[in-house]
Coordinates of C-alpha atoms and ligand atoms in Angstrom, one line a residue:
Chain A
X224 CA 5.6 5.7 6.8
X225 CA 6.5 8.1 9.8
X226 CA 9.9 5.7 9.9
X227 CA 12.5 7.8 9.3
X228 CA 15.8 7.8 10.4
X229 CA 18.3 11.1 11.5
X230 CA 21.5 9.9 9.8
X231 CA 24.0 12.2 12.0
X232 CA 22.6 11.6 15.2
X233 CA 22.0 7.5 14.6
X234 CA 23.6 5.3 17.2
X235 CA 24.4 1.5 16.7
X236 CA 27.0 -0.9 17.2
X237 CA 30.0 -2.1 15.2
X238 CA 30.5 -5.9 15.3
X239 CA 34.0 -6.8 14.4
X240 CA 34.2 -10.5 13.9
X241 CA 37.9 -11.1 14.2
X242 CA 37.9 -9.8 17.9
X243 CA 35.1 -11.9 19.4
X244 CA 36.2 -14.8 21.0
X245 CA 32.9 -16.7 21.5
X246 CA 32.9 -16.1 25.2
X247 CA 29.1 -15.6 25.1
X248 CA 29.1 -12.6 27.6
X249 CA 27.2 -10.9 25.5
X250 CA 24.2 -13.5 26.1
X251 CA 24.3 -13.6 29.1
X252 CA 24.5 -9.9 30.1
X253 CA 21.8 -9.2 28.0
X254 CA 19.6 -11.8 29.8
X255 CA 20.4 -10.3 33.1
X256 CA 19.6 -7.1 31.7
X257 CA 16.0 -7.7 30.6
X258 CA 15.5 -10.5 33.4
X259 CA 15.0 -13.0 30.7
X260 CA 14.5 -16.7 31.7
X261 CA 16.8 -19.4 31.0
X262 CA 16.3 -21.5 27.6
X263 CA 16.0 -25.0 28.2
X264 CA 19.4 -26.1 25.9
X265 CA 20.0 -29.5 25.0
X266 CA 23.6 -30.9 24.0
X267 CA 23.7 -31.0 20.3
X268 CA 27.1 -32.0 20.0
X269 CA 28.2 -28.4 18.8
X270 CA 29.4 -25.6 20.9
X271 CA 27.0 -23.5 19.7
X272 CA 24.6 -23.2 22.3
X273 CA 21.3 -21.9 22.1
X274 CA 20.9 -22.8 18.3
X275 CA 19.1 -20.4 17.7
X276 CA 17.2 -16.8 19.2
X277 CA 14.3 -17.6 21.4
X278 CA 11.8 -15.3 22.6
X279 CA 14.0 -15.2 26.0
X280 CA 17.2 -14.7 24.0
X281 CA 18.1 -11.8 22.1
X282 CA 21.4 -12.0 21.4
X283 CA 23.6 -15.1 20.8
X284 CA 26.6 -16.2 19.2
X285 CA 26.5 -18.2 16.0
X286 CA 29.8 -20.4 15.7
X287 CA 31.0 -21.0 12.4
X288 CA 33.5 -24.1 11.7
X289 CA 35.7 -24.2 8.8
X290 CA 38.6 -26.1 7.6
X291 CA 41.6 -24.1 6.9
X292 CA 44.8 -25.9 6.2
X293 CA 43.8 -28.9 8.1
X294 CA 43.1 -26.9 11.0
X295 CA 39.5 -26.3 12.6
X296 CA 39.2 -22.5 12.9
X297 CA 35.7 -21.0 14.3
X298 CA 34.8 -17.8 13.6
X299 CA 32.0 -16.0 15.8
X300 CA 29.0 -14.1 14.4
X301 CA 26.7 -12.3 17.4
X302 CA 23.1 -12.5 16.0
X303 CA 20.3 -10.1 16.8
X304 CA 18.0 -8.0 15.7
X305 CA 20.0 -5.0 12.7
X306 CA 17.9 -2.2 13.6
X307 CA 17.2 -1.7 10.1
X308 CA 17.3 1.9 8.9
X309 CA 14.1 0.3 6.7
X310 CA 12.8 -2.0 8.9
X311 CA 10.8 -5.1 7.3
X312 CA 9.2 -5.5 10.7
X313 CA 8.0 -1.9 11.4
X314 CA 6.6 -1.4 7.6
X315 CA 3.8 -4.4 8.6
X316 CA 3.1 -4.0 12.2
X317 CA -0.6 -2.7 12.1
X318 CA -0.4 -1.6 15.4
X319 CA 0.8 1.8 16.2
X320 CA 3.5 2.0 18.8
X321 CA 3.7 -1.8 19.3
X322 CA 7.3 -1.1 16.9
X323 CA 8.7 2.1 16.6
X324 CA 11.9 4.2 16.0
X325 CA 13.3 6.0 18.7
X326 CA 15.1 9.0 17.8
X327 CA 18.6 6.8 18.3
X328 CA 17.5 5.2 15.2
X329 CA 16.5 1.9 17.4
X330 CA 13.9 -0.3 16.7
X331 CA 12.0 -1.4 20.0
X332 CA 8.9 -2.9 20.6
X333 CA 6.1 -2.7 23.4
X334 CA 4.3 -6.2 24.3
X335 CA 1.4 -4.2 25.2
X336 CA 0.9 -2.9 22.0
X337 CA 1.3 -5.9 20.0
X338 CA -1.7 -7.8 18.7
X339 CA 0.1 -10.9 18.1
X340 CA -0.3 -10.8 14.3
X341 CA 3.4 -12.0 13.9
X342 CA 3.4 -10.4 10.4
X343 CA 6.9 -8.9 11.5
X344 CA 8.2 -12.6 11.4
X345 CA 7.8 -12.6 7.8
X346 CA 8.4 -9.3 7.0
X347 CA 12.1 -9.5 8.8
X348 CA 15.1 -10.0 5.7
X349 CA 16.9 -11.3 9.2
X350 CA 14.3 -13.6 10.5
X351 CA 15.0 -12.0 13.9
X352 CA 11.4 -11.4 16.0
X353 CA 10.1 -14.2 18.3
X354 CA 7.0 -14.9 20.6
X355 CA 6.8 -15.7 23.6
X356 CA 4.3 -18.0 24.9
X357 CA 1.5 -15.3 24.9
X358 CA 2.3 -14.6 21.3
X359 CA 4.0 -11.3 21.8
X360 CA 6.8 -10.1 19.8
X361 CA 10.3 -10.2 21.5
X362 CA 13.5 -9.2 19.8
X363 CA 16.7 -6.5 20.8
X364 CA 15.6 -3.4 21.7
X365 CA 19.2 -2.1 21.4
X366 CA 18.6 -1.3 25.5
X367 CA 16.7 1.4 24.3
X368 CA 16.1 2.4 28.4
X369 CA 19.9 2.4 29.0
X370 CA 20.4 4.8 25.9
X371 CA 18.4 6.8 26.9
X372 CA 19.7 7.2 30.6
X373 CA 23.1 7.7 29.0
X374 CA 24.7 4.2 29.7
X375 CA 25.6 1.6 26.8
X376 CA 23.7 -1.6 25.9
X377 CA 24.4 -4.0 28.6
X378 CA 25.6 -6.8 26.0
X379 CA 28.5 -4.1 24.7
X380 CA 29.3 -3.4 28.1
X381 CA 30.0 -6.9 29.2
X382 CA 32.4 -7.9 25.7
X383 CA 35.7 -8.2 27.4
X384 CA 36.9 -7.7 24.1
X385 CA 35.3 -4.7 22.5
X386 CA 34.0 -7.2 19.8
X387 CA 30.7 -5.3 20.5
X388 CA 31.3 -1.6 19.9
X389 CA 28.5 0.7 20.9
X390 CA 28.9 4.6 19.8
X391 CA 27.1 7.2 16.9
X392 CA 26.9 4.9 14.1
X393 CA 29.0 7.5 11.8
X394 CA 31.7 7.3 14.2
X395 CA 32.3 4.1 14.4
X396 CA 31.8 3.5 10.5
X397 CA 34.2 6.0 10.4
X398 CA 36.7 4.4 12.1
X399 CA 36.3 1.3 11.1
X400 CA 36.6 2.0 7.5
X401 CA 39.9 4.4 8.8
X402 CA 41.4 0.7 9.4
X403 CA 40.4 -1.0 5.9
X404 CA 38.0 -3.2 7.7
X405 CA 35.7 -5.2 5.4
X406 CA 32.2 -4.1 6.6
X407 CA 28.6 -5.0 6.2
X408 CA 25.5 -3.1 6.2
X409 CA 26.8 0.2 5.8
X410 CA 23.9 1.3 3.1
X411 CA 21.3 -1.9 2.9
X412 CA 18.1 -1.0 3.9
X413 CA 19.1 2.4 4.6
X414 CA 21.6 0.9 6.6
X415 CA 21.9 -1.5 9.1
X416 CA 22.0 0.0 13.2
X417 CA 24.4 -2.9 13.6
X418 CA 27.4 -3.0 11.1
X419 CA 29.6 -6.0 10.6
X420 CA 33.0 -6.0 10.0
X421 CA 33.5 -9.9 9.1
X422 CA 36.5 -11.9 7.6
X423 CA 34.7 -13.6 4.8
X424 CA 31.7 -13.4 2.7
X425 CA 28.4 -12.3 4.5
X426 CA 27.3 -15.7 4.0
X427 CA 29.6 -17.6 5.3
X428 CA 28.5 -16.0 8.6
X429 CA 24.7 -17.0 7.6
X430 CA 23.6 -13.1 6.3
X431 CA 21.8 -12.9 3.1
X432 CA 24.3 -11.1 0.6
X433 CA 22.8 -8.0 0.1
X434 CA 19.9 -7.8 2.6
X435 CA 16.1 -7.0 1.0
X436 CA 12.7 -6.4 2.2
X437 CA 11.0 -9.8 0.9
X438 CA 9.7 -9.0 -2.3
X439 CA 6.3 -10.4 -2.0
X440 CA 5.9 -8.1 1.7
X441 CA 7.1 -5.0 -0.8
X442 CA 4.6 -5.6 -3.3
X443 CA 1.7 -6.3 -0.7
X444 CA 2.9 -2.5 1.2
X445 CA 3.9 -0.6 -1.7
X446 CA 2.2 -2.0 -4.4
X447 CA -1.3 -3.6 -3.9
X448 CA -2.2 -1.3 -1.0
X449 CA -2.0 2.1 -2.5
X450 CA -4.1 0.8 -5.5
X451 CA -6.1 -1.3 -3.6
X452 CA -7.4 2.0 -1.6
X453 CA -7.2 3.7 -4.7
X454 CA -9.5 1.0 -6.5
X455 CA -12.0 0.9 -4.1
X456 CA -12.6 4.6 -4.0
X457 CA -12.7 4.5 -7.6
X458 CA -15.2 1.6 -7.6
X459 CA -17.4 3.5 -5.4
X460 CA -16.5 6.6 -7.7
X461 CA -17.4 4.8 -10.8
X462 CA -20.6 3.6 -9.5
X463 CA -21.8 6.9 -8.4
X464 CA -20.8 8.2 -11.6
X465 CA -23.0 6.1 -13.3
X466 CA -25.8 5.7 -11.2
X467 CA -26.2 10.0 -12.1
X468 CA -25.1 9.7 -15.9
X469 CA -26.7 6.3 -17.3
X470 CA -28.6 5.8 -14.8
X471 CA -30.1 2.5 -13.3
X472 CA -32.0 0.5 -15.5
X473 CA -35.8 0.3 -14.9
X474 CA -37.5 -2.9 -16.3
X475 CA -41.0 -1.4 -17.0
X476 CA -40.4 -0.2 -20.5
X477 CA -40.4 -3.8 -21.6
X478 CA -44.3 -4.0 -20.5
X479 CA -44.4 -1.3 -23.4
X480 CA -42.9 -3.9 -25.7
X481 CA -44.7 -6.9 -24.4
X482 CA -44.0 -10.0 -23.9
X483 CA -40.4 -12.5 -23.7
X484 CA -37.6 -11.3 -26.0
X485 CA -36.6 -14.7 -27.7
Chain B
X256 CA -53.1 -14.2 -11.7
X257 CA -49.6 -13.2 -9.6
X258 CA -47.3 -10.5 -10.6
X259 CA -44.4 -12.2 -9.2
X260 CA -42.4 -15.6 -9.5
X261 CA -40.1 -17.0 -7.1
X262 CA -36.4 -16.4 -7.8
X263 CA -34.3 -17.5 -5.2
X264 CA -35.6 -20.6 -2.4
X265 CA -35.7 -19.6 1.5
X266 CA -32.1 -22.3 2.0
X267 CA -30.4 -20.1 -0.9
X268 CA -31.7 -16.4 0.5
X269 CA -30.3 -17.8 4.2
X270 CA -27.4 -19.1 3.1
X271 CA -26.5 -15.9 1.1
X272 CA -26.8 -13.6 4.4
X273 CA -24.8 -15.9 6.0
X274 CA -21.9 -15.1 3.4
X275 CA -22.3 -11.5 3.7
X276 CA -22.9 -11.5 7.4
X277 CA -19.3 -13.0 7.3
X278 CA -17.7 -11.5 4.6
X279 CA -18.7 -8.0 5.8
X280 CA -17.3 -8.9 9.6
X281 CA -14.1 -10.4 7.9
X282 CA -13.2 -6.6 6.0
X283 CA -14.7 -4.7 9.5
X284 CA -12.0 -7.0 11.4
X285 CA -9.4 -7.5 8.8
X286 CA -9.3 -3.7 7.2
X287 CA -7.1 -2.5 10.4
X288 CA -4.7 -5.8 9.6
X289 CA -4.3 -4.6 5.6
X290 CA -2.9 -1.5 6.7
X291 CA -2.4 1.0 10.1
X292 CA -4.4 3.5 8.2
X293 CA -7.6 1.6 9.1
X294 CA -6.7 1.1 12.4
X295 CA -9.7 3.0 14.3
X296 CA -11.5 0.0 12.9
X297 CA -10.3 -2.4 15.6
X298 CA -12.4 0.2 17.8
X299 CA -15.6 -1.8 16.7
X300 CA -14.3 -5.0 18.2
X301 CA -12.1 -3.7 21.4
X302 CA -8.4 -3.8 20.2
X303 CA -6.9 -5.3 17.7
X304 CA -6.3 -8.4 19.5
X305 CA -10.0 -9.0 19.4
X306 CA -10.6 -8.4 15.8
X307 CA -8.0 -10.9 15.2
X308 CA -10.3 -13.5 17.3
X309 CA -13.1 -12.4 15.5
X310 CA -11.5 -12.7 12.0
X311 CA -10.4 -16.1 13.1
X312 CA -14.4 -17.0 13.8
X313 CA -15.5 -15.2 11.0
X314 CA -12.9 -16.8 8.3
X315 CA -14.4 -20.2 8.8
X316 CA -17.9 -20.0 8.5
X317 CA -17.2 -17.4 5.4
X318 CA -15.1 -20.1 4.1
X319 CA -17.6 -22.6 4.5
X320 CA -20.4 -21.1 3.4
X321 CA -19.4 -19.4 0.2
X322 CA -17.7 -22.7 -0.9
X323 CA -21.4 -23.9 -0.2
X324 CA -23.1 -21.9 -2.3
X325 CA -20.5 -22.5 -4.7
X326 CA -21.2 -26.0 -5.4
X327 CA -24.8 -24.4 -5.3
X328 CA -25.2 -22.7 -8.3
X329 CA -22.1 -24.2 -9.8
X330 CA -23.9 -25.6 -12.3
X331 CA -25.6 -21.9 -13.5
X332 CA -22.5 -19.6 -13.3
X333 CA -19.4 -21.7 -15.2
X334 CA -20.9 -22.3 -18.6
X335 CA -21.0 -18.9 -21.1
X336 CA -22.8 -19.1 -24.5
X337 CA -22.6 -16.9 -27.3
X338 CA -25.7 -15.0 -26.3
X339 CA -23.2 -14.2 -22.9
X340 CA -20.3 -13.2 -25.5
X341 CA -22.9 -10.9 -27.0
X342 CA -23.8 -9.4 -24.0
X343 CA -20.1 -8.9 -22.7
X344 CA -19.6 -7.3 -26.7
X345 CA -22.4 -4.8 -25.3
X346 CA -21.1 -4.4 -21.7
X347 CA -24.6 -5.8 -20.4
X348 CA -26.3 -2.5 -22.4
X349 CA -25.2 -0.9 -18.8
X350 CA -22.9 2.1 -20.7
X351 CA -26.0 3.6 -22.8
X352 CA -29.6 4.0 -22.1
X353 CA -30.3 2.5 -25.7
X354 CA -33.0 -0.4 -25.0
X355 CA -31.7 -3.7 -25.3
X356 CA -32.2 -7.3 -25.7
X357 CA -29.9 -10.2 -24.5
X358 CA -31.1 -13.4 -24.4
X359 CA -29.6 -14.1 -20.6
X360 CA -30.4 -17.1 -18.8
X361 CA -30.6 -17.3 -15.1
X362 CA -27.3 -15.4 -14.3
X363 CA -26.3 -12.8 -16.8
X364 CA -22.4 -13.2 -17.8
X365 CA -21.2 -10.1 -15.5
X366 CA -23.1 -11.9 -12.2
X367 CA -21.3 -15.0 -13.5
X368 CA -18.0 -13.3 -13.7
X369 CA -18.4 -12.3 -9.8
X370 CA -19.9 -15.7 -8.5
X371 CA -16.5 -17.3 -9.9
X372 CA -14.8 -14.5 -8.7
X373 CA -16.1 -15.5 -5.6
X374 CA -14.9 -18.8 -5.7
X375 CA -11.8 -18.6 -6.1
X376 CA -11.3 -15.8 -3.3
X377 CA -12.7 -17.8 -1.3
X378 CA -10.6 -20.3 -2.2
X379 CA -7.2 -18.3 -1.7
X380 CA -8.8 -16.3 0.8
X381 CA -8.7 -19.8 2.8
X382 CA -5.6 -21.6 2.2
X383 CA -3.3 -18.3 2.5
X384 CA -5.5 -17.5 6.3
X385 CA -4.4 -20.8 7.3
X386 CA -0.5 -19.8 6.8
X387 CA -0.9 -17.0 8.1
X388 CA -2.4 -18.5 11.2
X389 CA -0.1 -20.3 12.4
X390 CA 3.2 -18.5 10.4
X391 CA 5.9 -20.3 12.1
X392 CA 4.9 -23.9 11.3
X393 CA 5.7 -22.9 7.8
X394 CA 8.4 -22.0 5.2
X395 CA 9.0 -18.2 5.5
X396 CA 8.3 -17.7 1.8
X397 CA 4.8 -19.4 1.9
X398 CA 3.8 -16.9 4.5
X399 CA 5.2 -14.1 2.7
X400 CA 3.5 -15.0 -0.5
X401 CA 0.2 -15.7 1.6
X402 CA 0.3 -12.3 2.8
X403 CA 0.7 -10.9 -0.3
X404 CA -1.9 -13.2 -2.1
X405 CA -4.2 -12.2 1.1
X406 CA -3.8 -8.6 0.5
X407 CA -4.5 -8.9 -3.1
X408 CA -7.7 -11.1 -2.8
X409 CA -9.0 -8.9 -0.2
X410 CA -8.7 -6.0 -2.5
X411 CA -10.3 -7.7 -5.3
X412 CA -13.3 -9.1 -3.8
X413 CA -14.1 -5.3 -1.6
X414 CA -14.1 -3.7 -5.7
X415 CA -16.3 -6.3 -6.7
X416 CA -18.6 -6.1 -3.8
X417 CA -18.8 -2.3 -4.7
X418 CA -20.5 -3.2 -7.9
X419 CA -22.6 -6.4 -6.6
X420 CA -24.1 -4.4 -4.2
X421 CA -24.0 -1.6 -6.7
X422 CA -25.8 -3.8 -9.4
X423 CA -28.3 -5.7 -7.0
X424 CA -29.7 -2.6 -5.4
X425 CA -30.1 0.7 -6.7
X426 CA -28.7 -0.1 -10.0
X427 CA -31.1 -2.3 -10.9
X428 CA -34.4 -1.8 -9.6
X429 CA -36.4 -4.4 -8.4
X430 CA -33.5 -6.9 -8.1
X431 CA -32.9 -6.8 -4.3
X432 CA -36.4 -8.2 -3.4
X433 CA -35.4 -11.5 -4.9
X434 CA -33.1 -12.0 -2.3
X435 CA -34.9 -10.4 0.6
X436 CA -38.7 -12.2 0.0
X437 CA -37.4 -14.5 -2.5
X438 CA -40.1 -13.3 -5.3
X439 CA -39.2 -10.8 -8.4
X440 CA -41.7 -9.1 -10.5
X441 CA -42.2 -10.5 -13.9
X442 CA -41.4 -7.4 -16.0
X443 CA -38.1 -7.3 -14.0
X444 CA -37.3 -11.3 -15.0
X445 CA -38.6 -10.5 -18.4
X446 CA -36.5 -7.6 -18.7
X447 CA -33.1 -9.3 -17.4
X448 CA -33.6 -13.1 -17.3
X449 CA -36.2 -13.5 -20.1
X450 CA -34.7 -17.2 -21.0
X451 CA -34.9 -18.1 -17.6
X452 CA -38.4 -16.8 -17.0
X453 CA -39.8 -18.5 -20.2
X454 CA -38.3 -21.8 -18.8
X455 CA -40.0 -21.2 -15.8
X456 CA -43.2 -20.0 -16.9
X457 CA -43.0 -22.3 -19.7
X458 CA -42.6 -20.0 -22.7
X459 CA -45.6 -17.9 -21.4
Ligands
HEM578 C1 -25.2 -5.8 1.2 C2 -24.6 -6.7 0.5 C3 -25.2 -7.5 -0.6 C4 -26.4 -7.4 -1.3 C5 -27.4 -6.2 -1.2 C6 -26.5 -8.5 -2.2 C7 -27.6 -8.7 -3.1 C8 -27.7 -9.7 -3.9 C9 -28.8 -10.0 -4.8 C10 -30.0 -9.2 -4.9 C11 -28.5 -11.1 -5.5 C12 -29.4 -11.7 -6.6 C13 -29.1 -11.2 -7.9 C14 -30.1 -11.8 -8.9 O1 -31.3 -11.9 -8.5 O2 -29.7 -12.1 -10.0 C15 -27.2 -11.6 -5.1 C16 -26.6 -12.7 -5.6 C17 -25.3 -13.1 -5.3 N1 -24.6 -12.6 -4.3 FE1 -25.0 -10.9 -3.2 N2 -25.4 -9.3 -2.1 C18 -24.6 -8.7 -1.1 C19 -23.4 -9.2 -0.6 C20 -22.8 -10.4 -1.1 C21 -21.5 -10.9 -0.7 C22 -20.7 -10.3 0.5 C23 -21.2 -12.0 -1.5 C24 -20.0 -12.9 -1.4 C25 -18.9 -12.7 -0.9 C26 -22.3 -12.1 -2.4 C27 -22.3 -13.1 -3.4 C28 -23.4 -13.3 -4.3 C29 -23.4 -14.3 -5.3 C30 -22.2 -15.2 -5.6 C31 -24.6 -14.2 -6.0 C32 -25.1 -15.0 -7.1 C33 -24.5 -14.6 -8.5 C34 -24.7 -13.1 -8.8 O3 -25.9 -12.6 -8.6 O4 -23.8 -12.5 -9.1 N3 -23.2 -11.1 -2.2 N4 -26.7 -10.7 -4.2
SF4_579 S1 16.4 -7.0 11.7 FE1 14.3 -7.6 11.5 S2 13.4 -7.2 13.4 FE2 15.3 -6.0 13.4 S3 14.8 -4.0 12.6 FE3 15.4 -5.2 10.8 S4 13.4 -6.0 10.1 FE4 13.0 -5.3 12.2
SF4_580 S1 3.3 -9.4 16.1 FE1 3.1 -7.5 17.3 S2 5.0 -6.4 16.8 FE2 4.8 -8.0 15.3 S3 3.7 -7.0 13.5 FE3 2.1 -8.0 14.8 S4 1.5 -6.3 16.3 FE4 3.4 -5.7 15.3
SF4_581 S1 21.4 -4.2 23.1 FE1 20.4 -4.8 25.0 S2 18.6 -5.9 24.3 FE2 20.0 -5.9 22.6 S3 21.2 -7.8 22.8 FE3 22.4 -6.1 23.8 S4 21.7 -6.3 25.9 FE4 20.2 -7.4 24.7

């Protein structure tokens, strides 16, 4: 709908995986950031801590183990919300304003405007929004209010190890492909506001391969609800149509004939 | 002697406003959830919020009651005959004004059509609102497909409803009173329902 994206001017991150060093900075400056609570964690006898986004958390650090040569090695994935250039989430919010675009190419929400509907739960390929305990959507806004005032997203601004790169999207694509990285999300779903430059396959790191809007979500937006509207305007077309041509059918002509048909 | 003969019973005429009492607050509270082009519809019910209590009241007793009347007239809409095949050959005589006889029971093959229709929206309708209630206590795909399913149902039964309501009003005279006073006139059964009215009247 009115979601469109200006390429040139499209700000985002750059996540290169070999640089993090799970230091979870990220996490916790965003938290400060948004005044977030605190997630109650328990000790699952992994490192990885939250397991997974909460409505308090949006950012986090997935830790991925694997065996190489004998050796443990962990690799770090920072999960959060893509910013999808087409967003799943935005396509079947029916209320206006409660996610949007900003002209950065972000995609933030507005508690106040959400009905609590949670269709954008489904409709994410990234399974990213939340709700909090009054049923209101919560995800990364991409600091959306320190863009604006000209500062960078406080989780970019606390990496001690430029992991988390924060500039104009083509730049740092640029630049990134200038040094042969391996990167993700360049062009799926009209590309991603947060590109990966990872080590391994995508889903190794837990990303879907090649990224889609869910295909029943599609054919619900796209598909049924066009024809639907056009159906039912037909309907009531067709029915006009025939109520003025044919016409309705009046029963007293069978007094003429008299009596039961059988 | 009367010119009229009772069609439906004061329990089935209740029961049927009920089900469109419902069903017409379910598409005035869901239409603004289908898409955001509808959403001045939430207006009726103060925010979108609202309308999604509402549809949450609404759903039930829609639910409940069209399964009711379901099991109702079950026995009257799921059986077709030849004389139905004849009359679906001929499009119910509703494309020409050529007279025309079918020898239609109590429900003519096109009202049987919508009444199962009916059902199984009312069905789907059901089961995919309950995933969608509560979307995170299920598999992502259910909900997905619930949506989807939702959407499709919701279209389906709002085109049919066009033609019911089409059908039972102004597109056939006389019908609409069966539902409202519970009587029709006897021309009007003779003319649409003669094999019913003969086994009510008793071949008179
Ligand atoms: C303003 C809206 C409506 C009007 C004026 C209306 C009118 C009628 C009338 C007059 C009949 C009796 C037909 C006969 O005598 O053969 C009827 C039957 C029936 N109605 Fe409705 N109705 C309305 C809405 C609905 C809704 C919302 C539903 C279900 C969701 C529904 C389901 C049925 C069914 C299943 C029957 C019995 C089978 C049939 O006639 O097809 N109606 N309706
Ligand atoms: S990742 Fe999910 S929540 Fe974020 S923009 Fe894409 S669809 Fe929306
Ligand atoms: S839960 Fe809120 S943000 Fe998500 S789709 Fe519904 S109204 Fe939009
Ligand atoms: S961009 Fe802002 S909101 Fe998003 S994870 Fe970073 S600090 Fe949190």
């Amino acid at each position: 709908m009115a979601d469109t994206i200006n390429r040139s001017g499209r700000k985002g991150f750059l996540v290169d995986t070999s640089k993090c060093i799970g230091c979870r900075s990220c996490q916790v400056a965003c938290k400060q950031w948004n005044k977030l609570e605190a997630d109650k964690t328990a000790n699952m006898g992994s490192t990885e801590n939250p397991r997974d986004l909460t409505p308090a958390l949006y950012n986090r650090i997935r830790f991925i183990e694997k065996e190489s040569s004998g050796q443990t090695v962990w690799q770090f994935l920072n999960q959060r919300c893509m910013h999808c250039g087409d967003a799943g989430c935005i396509k079947v919010c029916p209320s206006p304003g409660a996610l949007y675009r900003t002209k950065e190419g972000s995609v933030v929400f507005n508690k106040e405007k959400c009905i609590a509907c949670k269709y954008c739960v489904s409709a994410c390929p990234f399974n990213i929004p939340r709700y909090d305990s009054n049923d209101k959507v919560a995800k990364c806004h991409l600091c959306y209010d320190r863009i604006a005032a000209g500062m960078s997203p406080a989780c970019a601004k606390a990496c001690p190890t430029q992991a988390l790169q924060f500039g104009n999207r083509n730049d740092l694509i640029a630049k990134a492909t200038a040094a042969k990285k391996k990167l993700y999300g360049v062009d799926d779903l009209l590309g991603l506001g947060v590109v990966y430059a990872l080590e391994g396959p995508p889903e190794q790191y837990g990303l879907p391969a090649k990224p889609e809007i869910p295909t029943s979500i599609f054919l619900w937006k796209d598909v049924i609800k066009p024809l639907g509207i056009l159906g039912f305007w037909g309907s009531i077309g067709a029915v006009l149509l025939h109520y003025v041509t044919v016409g309705p059918q009046r029963t007293e002509e069978t007094e003429d004939k008299g009596g039961s048909h059988e | 002697m009367s010119n009229y003969i009772e069609r439906f019973s004061t329990r089935q005429r209740v029961l049927h406003w009920i089900v469109t009492a419902s069903f017409f607050t379910l598409v005035l509270s869901g239409v603004g959830l289908f898409s955001r082009l509808f959403n001045g519809y939430f207006n009726f019910f103060g925010g979108g919020q609202n309308a999604i209590l509402i549809h949450k009241i609404a759903g039930p007793i829609f639910f409940l009651s069209s399964a009711y009347m379901y099991l109702d007239h079950r026995a009257e809409i799921s059986s077709f005959d030849s004389n139905d095949m004849e009359w679906f050959r001929k499009a119910g005589g509703y494309l020409s004004r050529e007279p025309h006889h079918f020898h239609i029971g109590r429900y003519n093959p096109g009202q049987k059509m919508f009444a199962l229709f009916i059902a199984v929206a009312t069905l789907v309708l059901g089961i995919t609102g309950l995933f969608i209630w509560v979307p995170t206590a299920f598999p992502r795909w259910i909900v997905q497909i619930s949506l989807m399913l939702h959407g499709l149902m919701f279209v389906g039964s709002i085109m049919f409803m066009v033609l019911h309501v089409y059908l039972a009003t102004i597109g056939n005279p006389g019908t609409v009173q069966g539902m409202l006073y519970g009587d029709v006139r006897k021309d009007w059964a003779r003319h649409h329902h003669p094999r019913w009215y003969r086994e009510r009247t008793g071949g008179k």
